[in-house]
XYZ file of C-alpha atoms in Angstrom:
665
model
C 0.000 0.000 0.000
C 1.421 3.326 -1.076
C 0.728 6.592 0.692
C 0.964 10.009 -0.985
C 0.196 13.420 0.438
C -0.728 16.735 -1.162
C -1.901 19.754 0.831
C -1.685 17.552 3.939
C -4.354 15.224 2.495
C -3.251 11.584 2.629
C -4.246 9.269 -0.214
C -3.864 5.502 0.246
C -3.479 3.454 -2.943
C -4.913 -0.014 -2.248
C -4.329 -1.464 -5.719
C -0.557 -1.027 -5.900
C 1.800 -3.971 -5.766
C 2.451 -6.988 -7.939
C -0.497 -8.832 -9.449
C -0.342 -12.608 -9.817
C -1.523 -14.267 -13.052
C -4.810 -16.156 -13.014
C -3.342 -19.447 -14.282
C -1.106 -19.833 -11.217
C -2.170 -22.525 -8.786
C -2.899 -21.747 -5.147
C 0.209 -23.621 -4.085
C 2.456 -21.467 -6.287
C 0.731 -18.294 -5.098
C 1.403 -19.236 -1.482
C 5.032 -19.986 -2.364
C 5.413 -16.570 -4.020
C 3.925 -14.864 -0.990
C 6.539 -16.502 1.219
C 9.446 -15.556 -1.045
C 8.485 -12.103 -2.355
C 8.073 -9.330 0.223
C 6.116 -7.080 -2.163
C 3.559 -9.820 -2.832
C 3.220 -10.526 0.880
C 2.713 -6.876 1.824
C 0.176 -6.036 -0.867
C -3.477 -5.525 0.004
C -5.917 -7.372 -2.241
C -9.108 -5.659 -1.134
C -11.317 -7.394 -3.739
C -10.172 -10.624 -5.286
C -9.407 -10.521 -9.053
C -10.342 -6.835 -9.274
C -9.008 -6.419 -12.811
C -9.685 -6.864 -16.522
C -7.799 -8.920 -19.114
C -6.490 -5.830 -20.956
C -8.263 -2.505 -20.335
C -11.106 -1.267 -18.156
C -13.385 1.332 -19.812
C -16.194 2.131 -17.315
C -16.929 1.395 -13.662
C -20.068 1.997 -11.531
C -21.490 1.111 -8.079
C -25.065 -0.113 -7.525
C -27.427 2.044 -5.479
C -27.402 -0.335 -2.515
C -23.565 -0.245 -2.482
C -23.231 -4.034 -2.543
C -22.128 -4.524 -6.162
C -19.394 -2.968 -8.308
C -19.796 -3.415 -12.086
C -17.056 -2.764 -14.609
C -16.720 -3.212 -18.371
C -13.552 -3.788 -20.354
C -11.751 -5.683 -23.083
C -10.484 -7.981 -24.562
C -12.785 -9.814 -25.189
C -15.591 -7.337 -24.409
C -17.108 -8.261 -21.069
C -18.772 -7.066 -17.895
C -17.719 -8.161 -14.427
C -19.751 -7.863 -11.235
C -18.053 -7.910 -7.831
C -19.861 -8.589 -4.559
C -18.482 -6.347 -1.801
C -19.955 -8.535 0.925
C -17.927 -11.496 -0.334
C -14.965 -9.345 -1.593
C -14.814 -11.434 -4.747
C -16.093 -11.764 -8.305
C -19.811 -12.691 -8.497
C -20.186 -13.231 -12.236
C -18.699 -12.371 -15.622
C -20.553 -12.008 -18.927
C -18.929 -11.707 -22.333
C -20.506 -9.355 -24.897
C -20.595 -9.138 -28.689
C -18.998 -5.682 -28.977
C -17.279 -3.075 -26.847
C -19.335 -1.066 -24.377
C -19.419 2.738 -24.682
C -21.251 3.197 -21.374
C -23.846 1.442 -19.227
C -26.419 2.247 -16.532
C -27.755 0.282 -13.544
C -31.536 0.739 -13.518
C -32.312 -1.178 -10.317
C -30.890 -1.014 -6.818
C -28.790 -4.116 -7.454
C -27.434 -5.763 -10.618
C -30.778 -7.224 -11.762
C -31.477 -4.547 -14.432
C -28.618 -3.186 -16.572
C -28.580 -1.348 -19.915
C -25.474 -1.422 -22.170
C -24.744 0.994 -25.043
C -22.422 -0.667 -27.588
C -20.213 0.952 -30.182
C -22.060 -0.784 -33.037
C -25.404 1.042 -32.377
C -26.874 -1.860 -30.376
C -28.509 -1.531 -26.962
C -28.628 -4.569 -24.686
C -30.878 -5.105 -21.662
C -29.665 -7.586 -19.047
C -31.611 -9.075 -16.176
C -30.489 -11.100 -13.186
C -30.316 -14.271 -15.289
C -28.338 -12.668 -18.146
C -29.173 -11.293 -21.606
C -32.834 -10.174 -21.909
C -33.404 -7.919 -24.981
C -31.463 -6.246 -27.786
C -32.380 -3.335 -30.082
C -30.678 -0.875 -32.414
C -30.644 2.927 -32.693
C -30.219 4.892 -35.968
C -27.041 6.762 -34.898
C -23.850 5.711 -33.176
C -24.536 6.420 -29.526
C -22.158 8.269 -27.247
C -24.157 8.604 -24.011
C -27.609 8.075 -22.534
C -29.641 8.908 -19.403
C -32.584 7.233 -17.677
C -35.692 9.233 -16.695
C -37.109 7.426 -13.647
C -40.625 9.019 -13.509
C -41.455 8.050 -17.085
C -39.053 5.080 -17.454
C -37.663 6.635 -20.633
C -34.094 6.277 -21.978
C -32.656 9.334 -23.749
C -29.740 8.600 -26.125
C -27.444 11.154 -27.776
C -25.652 10.259 -30.991
C -22.602 11.133 -33.046
C -22.037 14.300 -35.146
C -24.052 16.529 -32.857
C -24.075 15.539 -29.158
C -21.453 14.010 -26.888
C -22.923 13.722 -23.363
C -26.221 14.122 -21.545
C -27.730 14.089 -18.045
C -31.144 14.392 -16.361
C -31.745 16.447 -13.228
C -33.152 14.137 -10.559
C -35.107 16.993 -8.866
C -37.188 18.557 -11.652
C -36.388 16.234 -14.603
C -34.638 18.781 -16.884
C -32.729 17.023 -19.680
C -29.410 18.618 -20.784
C -27.095 17.598 -23.601
C -23.640 18.845 -24.592
C -22.938 19.460 -28.286
C -19.816 19.407 -30.425
C -20.192 23.174 -30.947
C -19.482 23.863 -27.271
C -23.109 24.488 -26.259
C -25.425 22.957 -23.668
C -29.055 22.536 -24.697
C -31.732 22.082 -22.006
C -35.015 20.315 -22.792
C -38.244 19.745 -20.853
C -39.359 16.081 -21.282
C -42.985 17.043 -20.634
C -43.226 19.625 -23.427
C -40.532 18.082 -25.679
C -39.249 21.575 -26.465
C -35.912 23.275 -25.884
C -36.120 25.628 -22.916
C -32.555 26.953 -22.705
C -29.190 27.279 -24.474
C -25.749 27.945 -22.946
C -22.670 28.921 -24.977
C -19.960 27.257 -22.876
C -17.216 27.470 -25.521
C -17.085 31.262 -25.290
C -17.221 31.262 -21.495
C -14.413 28.696 -21.157
C -11.873 30.972 -22.842
C -9.970 32.965 -20.215
C -6.929 35.240 -20.327
C -4.591 32.481 -19.118
C -5.927 29.621 -21.268
C -4.329 28.664 -24.585
C -6.872 27.147 -26.987
C -6.035 25.871 -30.474
C -9.467 24.521 -31.451
C -13.153 25.008 -30.700
C -13.992 23.569 -27.242
C -16.622 20.840 -27.302
C -18.614 19.502 -24.339
C -17.092 16.244 -23.042
C -18.660 15.903 -19.549
C -21.915 17.026 -17.910
C -23.362 16.547 -14.419
C -26.232 18.009 -12.355
C -26.140 18.588 -8.599
C -29.337 19.555 -6.858
C -31.961 21.661 -8.543
C -29.854 24.598 -9.739
C -26.184 23.558 -10.057
C -24.589 22.086 -13.157
C -20.939 21.305 -13.972
C -19.714 21.200 -17.577
C -16.382 19.795 -18.805
C -14.832 20.783 -22.133
C -12.476 19.037 -24.539
C -9.767 21.649 -23.877
C -9.489 20.880 -20.159
C -11.799 23.460 -18.515
C -14.572 22.809 -15.995
C -17.400 25.374 -15.790
C -19.788 25.610 -12.845
C -23.225 27.087 -13.653
C -26.296 28.246 -11.806
C -29.251 27.423 -14.061
C -30.692 30.879 -13.445
C -27.744 32.564 -15.172
C -26.002 32.104 -18.515
C -22.633 33.138 -17.040
C -20.479 30.544 -15.228
C -19.935 30.943 -11.505
C -16.454 29.459 -11.758
C -14.047 28.299 -14.462
C -11.394 25.762 -13.463
C -8.564 24.868 -15.855
C -6.713 21.538 -15.565
C -3.724 23.066 -17.388
C -3.124 19.872 -19.395
C -5.260 20.611 -22.455
C -6.864 17.139 -22.272
C -10.616 16.466 -22.487
C -12.497 16.239 -19.197
C -13.767 12.664 -18.923
C -15.696 12.723 -15.651
C -17.225 15.246 -13.233
C -18.513 14.188 -9.796
C -19.873 16.069 -6.760
C -18.831 15.288 -3.167
C -21.561 16.457 -0.814
C -19.959 16.352 2.642
C -17.120 18.806 1.894
C -18.714 20.650 -1.075
C -16.045 19.409 -3.462
C -16.006 18.752 -7.190
C -13.993 15.833 -8.597
C -12.979 16.452 -12.207
C -10.797 14.026 -14.130
C -9.030 13.955 -17.470
C -6.939 11.075 -18.777
C -3.964 12.134 -16.649
C -5.083 13.546 -13.298
C -8.006 13.716 -10.875
C -8.428 17.117 -9.245
C -10.549 17.813 -6.190
C -11.391 21.468 -5.627
C -13.781 23.581 -3.592
C -17.137 24.235 -5.244
C -17.433 27.784 -3.864
C -13.900 29.206 -4.168
C -12.242 26.944 -6.727
C -9.264 26.387 -4.402
C -7.508 23.076 -4.981
C -8.131 20.534 -2.213
C -5.919 17.700 -3.425
C -5.103 15.841 -6.616
C -4.442 12.274 -7.645
C -2.245 11.228 -10.559
C -2.281 7.468 -11.342
C 0.494 5.777 -13.271
C -1.750 4.973 -16.261
C -4.330 6.953 -18.250
C -7.784 7.317 -16.723
C -10.964 6.223 -18.542
C -13.608 6.627 -15.816
C -13.952 7.635 -12.148
C -16.508 6.378 -9.613
C -16.912 7.707 -6.064
C -18.361 5.177 -3.606
C -21.396 6.882 -1.976
C -21.043 8.296 1.556
C -17.409 7.258 1.949
C -13.852 8.251 1.099
C -13.265 5.426 -1.388
C -12.606 6.066 -5.059
C -12.506 3.638 -8.010
C -10.811 4.342 -11.356
C -10.962 2.554 -14.720
C -7.532 2.802 -16.334
C -5.715 1.864 -19.523
C -4.281 -1.146 -17.691
C -5.665 -4.511 -16.530
C -5.733 -3.541 -12.847
C -8.479 -1.168 -11.680
C -7.529 1.505 -9.187
C -8.779 1.641 -5.594
C -7.966 4.712 -3.486
C -8.961 5.575 0.048
C -8.983 9.211 1.224
C -9.956 9.375 4.933
C -10.619 13.135 4.762
C -13.512 12.635 2.330
C -15.306 10.164 4.588
C -15.065 6.852 6.440
C -14.337 3.522 4.822
C -17.353 1.502 3.580
C -18.721 -0.971 6.099
C -17.548 -3.983 4.047
C -13.926 -2.790 4.500
C -14.162 -0.962 7.833
C -10.778 -2.390 8.845
C -9.178 0.279 6.629
C -9.891 2.934 9.278
C -7.927 1.001 11.897
C -5.141 0.291 9.402
C -4.738 3.942 8.413
C -4.776 5.060 12.042
C -1.935 2.658 12.818
C -0.001 3.939 9.809
C -0.436 7.539 10.979
C 0.798 6.605 14.458
C 3.810 4.736 13.009
C 4.650 6.631 9.820
C 6.644 4.681 7.270
C 8.161 5.663 3.977
C 5.771 7.532 1.718
C 5.651 7.336 -2.045
C 8.174 10.213 -2.327
C 10.835 8.333 -0.339
C 11.371 6.046 -3.343
C 11.807 9.002 -5.707
C 14.497 11.596 -6.226
C 13.634 15.228 -6.991
C 15.830 16.614 -9.783
C 15.861 19.954 -11.570
C 16.381 20.524 -15.271
C 20.030 21.413 -14.616
C 20.528 18.076 -12.835
C 19.037 16.268 -15.842
C 21.463 18.107 -18.147
C 24.404 17.048 -15.965
C 23.192 13.431 -16.004
C 22.378 13.518 -19.743
C 18.709 12.613 -19.192
C 16.966 15.588 -20.844
C 15.560 13.222 -23.500
C 13.403 11.596 -20.777
C 11.326 14.760 -20.257
C 7.739 13.887 -21.133
C 8.278 10.142 -20.656
C 6.839 8.026 -17.813
C 10.281 7.945 -16.159
C 9.918 11.597 -15.080
C 6.977 13.145 -13.223
C 6.744 16.937 -13.488
C 6.452 18.600 -10.091
C 6.856 22.326 -9.324
C 10.191 23.508 -10.800
C 11.609 20.024 -11.440
C 10.814 16.351 -11.794
C 10.480 13.193 -9.696
C 12.415 10.142 -10.884
C 12.900 6.658 -9.471
C 15.723 6.611 -6.921
C 17.094 3.365 -8.364
C 17.333 4.868 -11.856
C 18.978 7.968 -10.393
C 21.660 5.964 -8.562
C 22.318 3.806 -11.622
C 22.784 6.803 -13.946
C 24.843 8.667 -11.337
C 27.190 5.685 -11.074
C 27.574 5.566 -14.872
C 28.214 9.304 -15.189
C 30.557 9.550 -12.187
C 32.018 6.131 -11.299
C 34.229 7.691 -8.613
C 31.329 9.151 -6.645
C 31.765 6.599 -3.870
C 35.455 7.477 -3.508
C 34.572 11.174 -3.243
C 31.895 10.366 -0.664
C 34.415 8.283 1.305
C 36.998 11.090 1.252
C 34.393 13.613 2.430
C 33.461 11.342 5.337
C 37.142 10.939 6.311
C 37.623 14.705 6.093
C 34.617 15.286 8.351
C 36.002 12.829 10.929
C 39.389 14.577 10.918
C 37.745 17.976 11.371
C 35.735 16.626 14.312
C 38.939 15.452 16.006
C 40.636 18.779 15.282
C 37.797 20.619 16.977
C 38.935 19.119 20.287
C 42.417 20.645 19.919
C 43.545 24.212 20.438
C 41.769 26.371 17.898
C 44.161 28.251 15.633
C 43.499 31.544 13.969
C 42.388 30.924 10.411
C 43.677 33.714 8.200
C 42.676 34.306 4.580
C 45.056 33.711 1.698
C 45.096 37.377 0.625
C 46.033 40.344 2.876
C 46.974 38.203 5.860
C 48.618 41.108 7.718
C 45.534 43.294 7.319
C 43.331 40.435 8.576
C 45.627 39.912 11.575
C 45.478 43.639 12.348
C 41.646 43.560 12.248
C 41.579 40.495 14.516
C 43.862 42.214 17.068
C 41.709 45.351 17.027
C 38.605 43.210 17.609
C 40.283 41.460 20.559
C 41.307 44.808 22.071
C 37.722 46.030 21.819
C 36.477 42.936 23.608
C 39.109 43.266 26.371
C 38.469 46.964 26.916
C 36.511 47.928 30.023
C 35.104 51.216 28.846
C 31.984 52.242 30.633
C 30.842 54.509 27.808
C 28.389 53.109 25.358
C 30.282 52.723 22.107
C 28.433 52.060 18.873
C 29.264 48.565 17.611
C 30.751 48.801 14.137
C 30.519 45.804 11.788
C 33.576 43.596 11.465
C 35.125 43.790 7.993
C 36.140 40.140 8.058
C 32.549 39.055 8.693
C 31.025 41.498 6.194
C 30.197 39.989 2.791
C 30.790 43.312 1.056
C 34.549 43.082 1.789
C 34.844 39.326 1.241
C 36.517 39.718 -2.158
C 39.294 41.824 -0.575
C 40.575 38.734 1.244
C 40.005 36.264 -1.626
C 41.029 37.952 -4.879
C 44.842 38.409 -5.306
C 44.197 41.626 -7.258
C 43.331 43.318 -3.937
C 46.676 42.424 -2.327
C 48.195 45.476 -0.584
C 51.609 46.381 -2.040
C 53.647 47.428 0.995
C 56.642 48.428 -1.155
C 54.735 51.091 -3.090
C 55.427 54.779 -2.529
C 51.845 55.605 -1.543
C 51.710 52.905 1.128
C 55.044 53.897 2.654
C 54.141 57.604 2.834
C 50.597 57.079 4.153
C 51.603 54.432 6.698
C 55.003 55.495 8.031
C 54.541 53.919 11.475
C 53.319 50.583 10.216
C 56.822 49.273 9.650
C 57.527 48.408 13.288
C 54.108 46.875 13.839
C 54.217 44.976 10.532
C 57.507 43.334 11.543
C 55.891 41.997 14.708
C 52.858 40.836 12.734
C 55.128 39.042 10.283
C 56.665 37.167 13.181
C 53.197 36.172 14.337
C 52.293 35.069 10.816
C 55.368 32.858 10.628
C 54.452 31.290 13.969
C 50.878 30.683 12.809
C 52.151 29.017 9.633
C 54.343 26.727 11.672
C 51.379 25.846 13.858
C 49.245 25.057 10.822
C 51.948 22.853 9.318
C 52.699 20.846 12.433
C 49.137 21.050 13.909
C 50.570 20.901 17.381
C 49.912 22.938 20.426
C 52.546 25.592 20.918
C 52.955 28.348 23.486
C 52.675 31.942 22.450
C 56.027 33.584 21.492
C 57.698 35.660 24.106
C 57.448 39.354 23.543
C 56.183 42.527 24.902
C 52.638 42.728 26.245
C 49.886 44.391 24.283
C 50.062 47.489 26.447
C 53.708 48.002 25.514
C 52.927 47.483 21.838
C 50.114 49.951 21.947
C 52.363 52.467 23.678
C 55.019 52.017 20.994
C 52.460 52.362 18.213
C 50.949 55.538 19.615
C 50.280 58.298 17.110
C 52.824 60.776 18.400
C 53.256 63.727 16.058
C 57.055 63.983 16.325
C 57.586 60.314 15.617
C 55.217 60.523 12.676
C 57.065 63.509 11.123
C 60.434 61.852 11.577
C 59.206 58.624 10.066
C 57.752 60.465 7.045
C 61.068 62.266 6.458
C 62.927 59.007 6.782
C 60.681 57.337 4.218
C 61.088 60.254 1.798
C 64.888 60.097 2.091
C 64.747 56.386 1.385
C 62.528 56.980 -1.626
C 64.914 59.636 -3.012
C 67.851 57.302 -2.573
C 66.027 54.493 -4.343
C 65.094 56.844 -7.202
C 68.725 57.986 -7.538
C 69.958 54.405 -7.610
C 67.487 53.543 -10.349
C 68.614 56.513 -12.496
C 72.257 55.499 -12.148
C 71.434 51.956 -13.184
C 69.593 53.203 -16.291
C 72.576 55.399 -17.268
C 74.956 52.444 -16.929
C 72.706 50.311 -19.086
C 72.593 53.053 -21.781
C 76.383 53.316 -21.799
C 76.855 49.591 -22.116
C 74.497 49.268 -25.074
C 76.199 49.207 -28.521
C 74.444 51.023 -31.374
C 73.943 48.924 -34.477
C 73.090 50.207 -37.979
C 69.475 50.020 -38.975
C 68.346 49.311 -42.522
C 65.113 50.533 -44.098
C 63.289 49.210 -47.131
C 61.791 51.678 -49.627
C 58.509 50.733 -51.227
C 58.246 50.379 -54.988
C 57.333 53.600 -56.788
C 58.619 55.919 -54.033
C 61.668 58.155 -53.999
C 63.931 58.513 -50.986
C 64.433 62.140 -50.063
C 65.526 62.287 -46.447
C 64.974 60.710 -43.036
C 63.504 63.979 -41.913
C 60.432 63.617 -44.122
C 59.787 60.070 -42.952
C 60.261 61.160 -39.355
C 57.790 64.035 -39.734
C 55.365 61.692 -41.468
C 55.696 59.187 -38.623
C 55.126 61.944 -36.052
C 52.079 63.119 -37.971
C 50.653 59.609 -37.975
C 51.138 59.335 -34.206
C 49.162 62.510 -33.584
C 45.448 62.553 -32.902
C 42.847 63.393 -35.521
C 42.248 66.777 -33.906
C 45.943 67.727 -34.117
C 46.199 66.535 -37.723
C 43.120 68.592 -38.706
C 44.575 71.711 -37.062
C 47.902 71.226 -38.879
C 46.210 70.667 -42.246
C 44.004 73.731 -41.702
C 47.139 75.737 -40.941
C 48.880 74.502 -44.141
C 45.811 75.300 -46.228
C 44.955 71.760 -47.203
C 41.783 71.755 -45.070
C 38.841 74.121 -45.135
C 36.074 73.987 -42.448
C 32.817 75.893 -43.048
C 29.303 75.906 -41.566
C 26.353 74.758 -43.638
C 22.831 76.154 -43.685
C 21.550 73.159 -41.735
C 23.873 73.863 -38.792
C 26.437 71.135 -39.450
C 30.127 71.331 -40.380
C 31.543 70.859 -43.892
C 35.162 69.783 -44.395
C 37.003 70.280 -47.726
C 40.412 68.624 -48.230
C 43.014 69.725 -50.821
C 45.378 66.939 -51.826
C 49.102 67.626 -51.692
C 51.112 67.349 -54.929
C 54.420 65.577 -55.175
C 57.610 67.195 -56.608
C 57.280 65.317 -59.870
C 53.704 66.540 -60.301
C 54.813 70.122 -59.581
C 57.560 69.958 -62.251
C 55.134 68.524 -64.757
C 52.641 71.303 -64.030
C 55.354 73.990 -64.491
C 56.425 72.492 -67.849
C 52.825 72.444 -69.024
C 52.447 76.051 -67.967
C 55.526 77.136 -69.970
C 54.316 75.178 -72.963
C 50.932 76.943 -72.826
C 52.637 80.344 -72.619
C 54.858 79.619 -75.674
C 51.885 78.478 -77.741
C 50.013 81.600 -76.733
C 52.892 83.770 -77.980
C 53.025 81.898 -81.287
C 49.283 82.369 -81.828
C 49.613 86.099 -81.173
C 52.500 86.505 -83.682
C 50.652 84.505 -86.341
C 47.516 86.641 -86.008
C 49.643 89.805 -86.258
C 51.224 88.686 -89.558
C 47.839 87.898 -91.104
C 46.477 91.354 -90.279
C 49.487 93.093 -91.926
C 49.125 90.998 -95.079
C 45.516 92.012 -95.476
C 46.417 95.707 -95.231
C 49.050 95.289 -98.016
C 52.077 95.908 -95.902
C 55.202 94.023 -96.869
C 56.966 91.555 -94.530
C 60.331 92.497 -93.259
């Protein structure tokens, strides 16, 4: 028997465990019970409570003595007697059953709707009468006052129900509407558009919702289930739903039941059974079987629940919060009370909760959506045996790491009994030691004044990086540190001695006495902030810095003198003329300058012109520089043009004289 809990509501699964085949003899069954612990611990509430392949529908008679279920294969109906806790009879049928109804208080009158349009009437002795309807039936309801059967067929209607108080007949259509009819007048008296009302802001719908479940409760309440996974609760006096509950799976609602004692509604799709409050819609608990659900039946006036699943075994669940156990299995109350007093492992103890990141590390992301993983909150539940097996394959040295961690924990426990050493960080050890000493002095001080407690830097997370990252290491040889902390030198030497002693203690891990030295009062007196000592120490540090600077300059001069100059060779590009090193040097300097400096220089030389435009922007005009060869060529062309101009002038002068008859000289 497995126990699960959701919202502090315990659900006992009475059908879990191994099932033994029917062809086994009693002797072999007893032998298996002795050998196998799981077989011995299982609870077989009703003997042979299963079908050969699949169970499709399940119902309880009005007197509560008989449980009838239909299934395949071959198509059959089985009747179980709860007083005897065993199978009473089994009848095979010609075709599969869509649904059935118990007309009497016991099993003596049953009506079966088959998937081949036939309707069969069975009595206590067996088959009684058979007839056929013109359409393929999907559901039917029985009107007790008139003894009429109302069938709904394919293409138009899916489900139907009759109100037991005033006899109103309602049917759900494929267009997402609920039509209400009065059997006395044989006219339609109302129409509800449930498809439009089922669409909410959070729901994602890809097709037109059709009505897949329908149930009345009392005179005025009606629950409607849609093919897109919504349950709508209506008051017959209004065309607007009182409540819309979404299963969030997008699967058709297969069954809707009312629980009177706690005002709950049980709605089920093929994956989950949800129980929620009828007034507020708040979830009460939920039940998710291992296999797909075909039908749900709530045993009247009790906390027992039956399910027809896509598996041979039918589900039996007991929820003590919903009500007591039926009188034919009253021992369940005592059994559950003993289990609550002595809690054992629940269903979650055999599972491991893993996140999506854990699945990526294990390489099991391809199992998402398969039966091996159960979605829960921000992760998944998986079998603990599968988890350990995959973990061993991914990391075969996990046991060695676990063993080393255990050994390390044991060593740390033994070290805790020894003298506790000061644990200093890896970075800025001297600064950490200084802060520790200041903290100890504050604790030893006996000041009567109320001093405001300042936070310790070592314990503050904001300064944690300063003692972990090597980039924050204080450089005590820098000029800034030596000038700002002139009196630290004496104290730092003593701290260095302490650090060396602490390192020795950490290496040997032995108890050692504190090094001899001056008491803390003497140290504090030596490290007092006297003004004269501070000035002298600053001057001393400056003299040392000047001497170090002078030594560095002398070393650089010696290195320059020792260096031997070697000739450097330059390669001239093809098509260029070598003029001088000066031009290349000026060109190199010009290239090293910024764009602003180059623009100023070009504007000064006249090769750049900056002007404002009418739009308010700047306009730059560049004049390209000419090479020496281009300048010579331009001068030669200019002289050539001047000579030709002179020749044209002389020729025109001679022509004019010839026309006037003057002789040439």
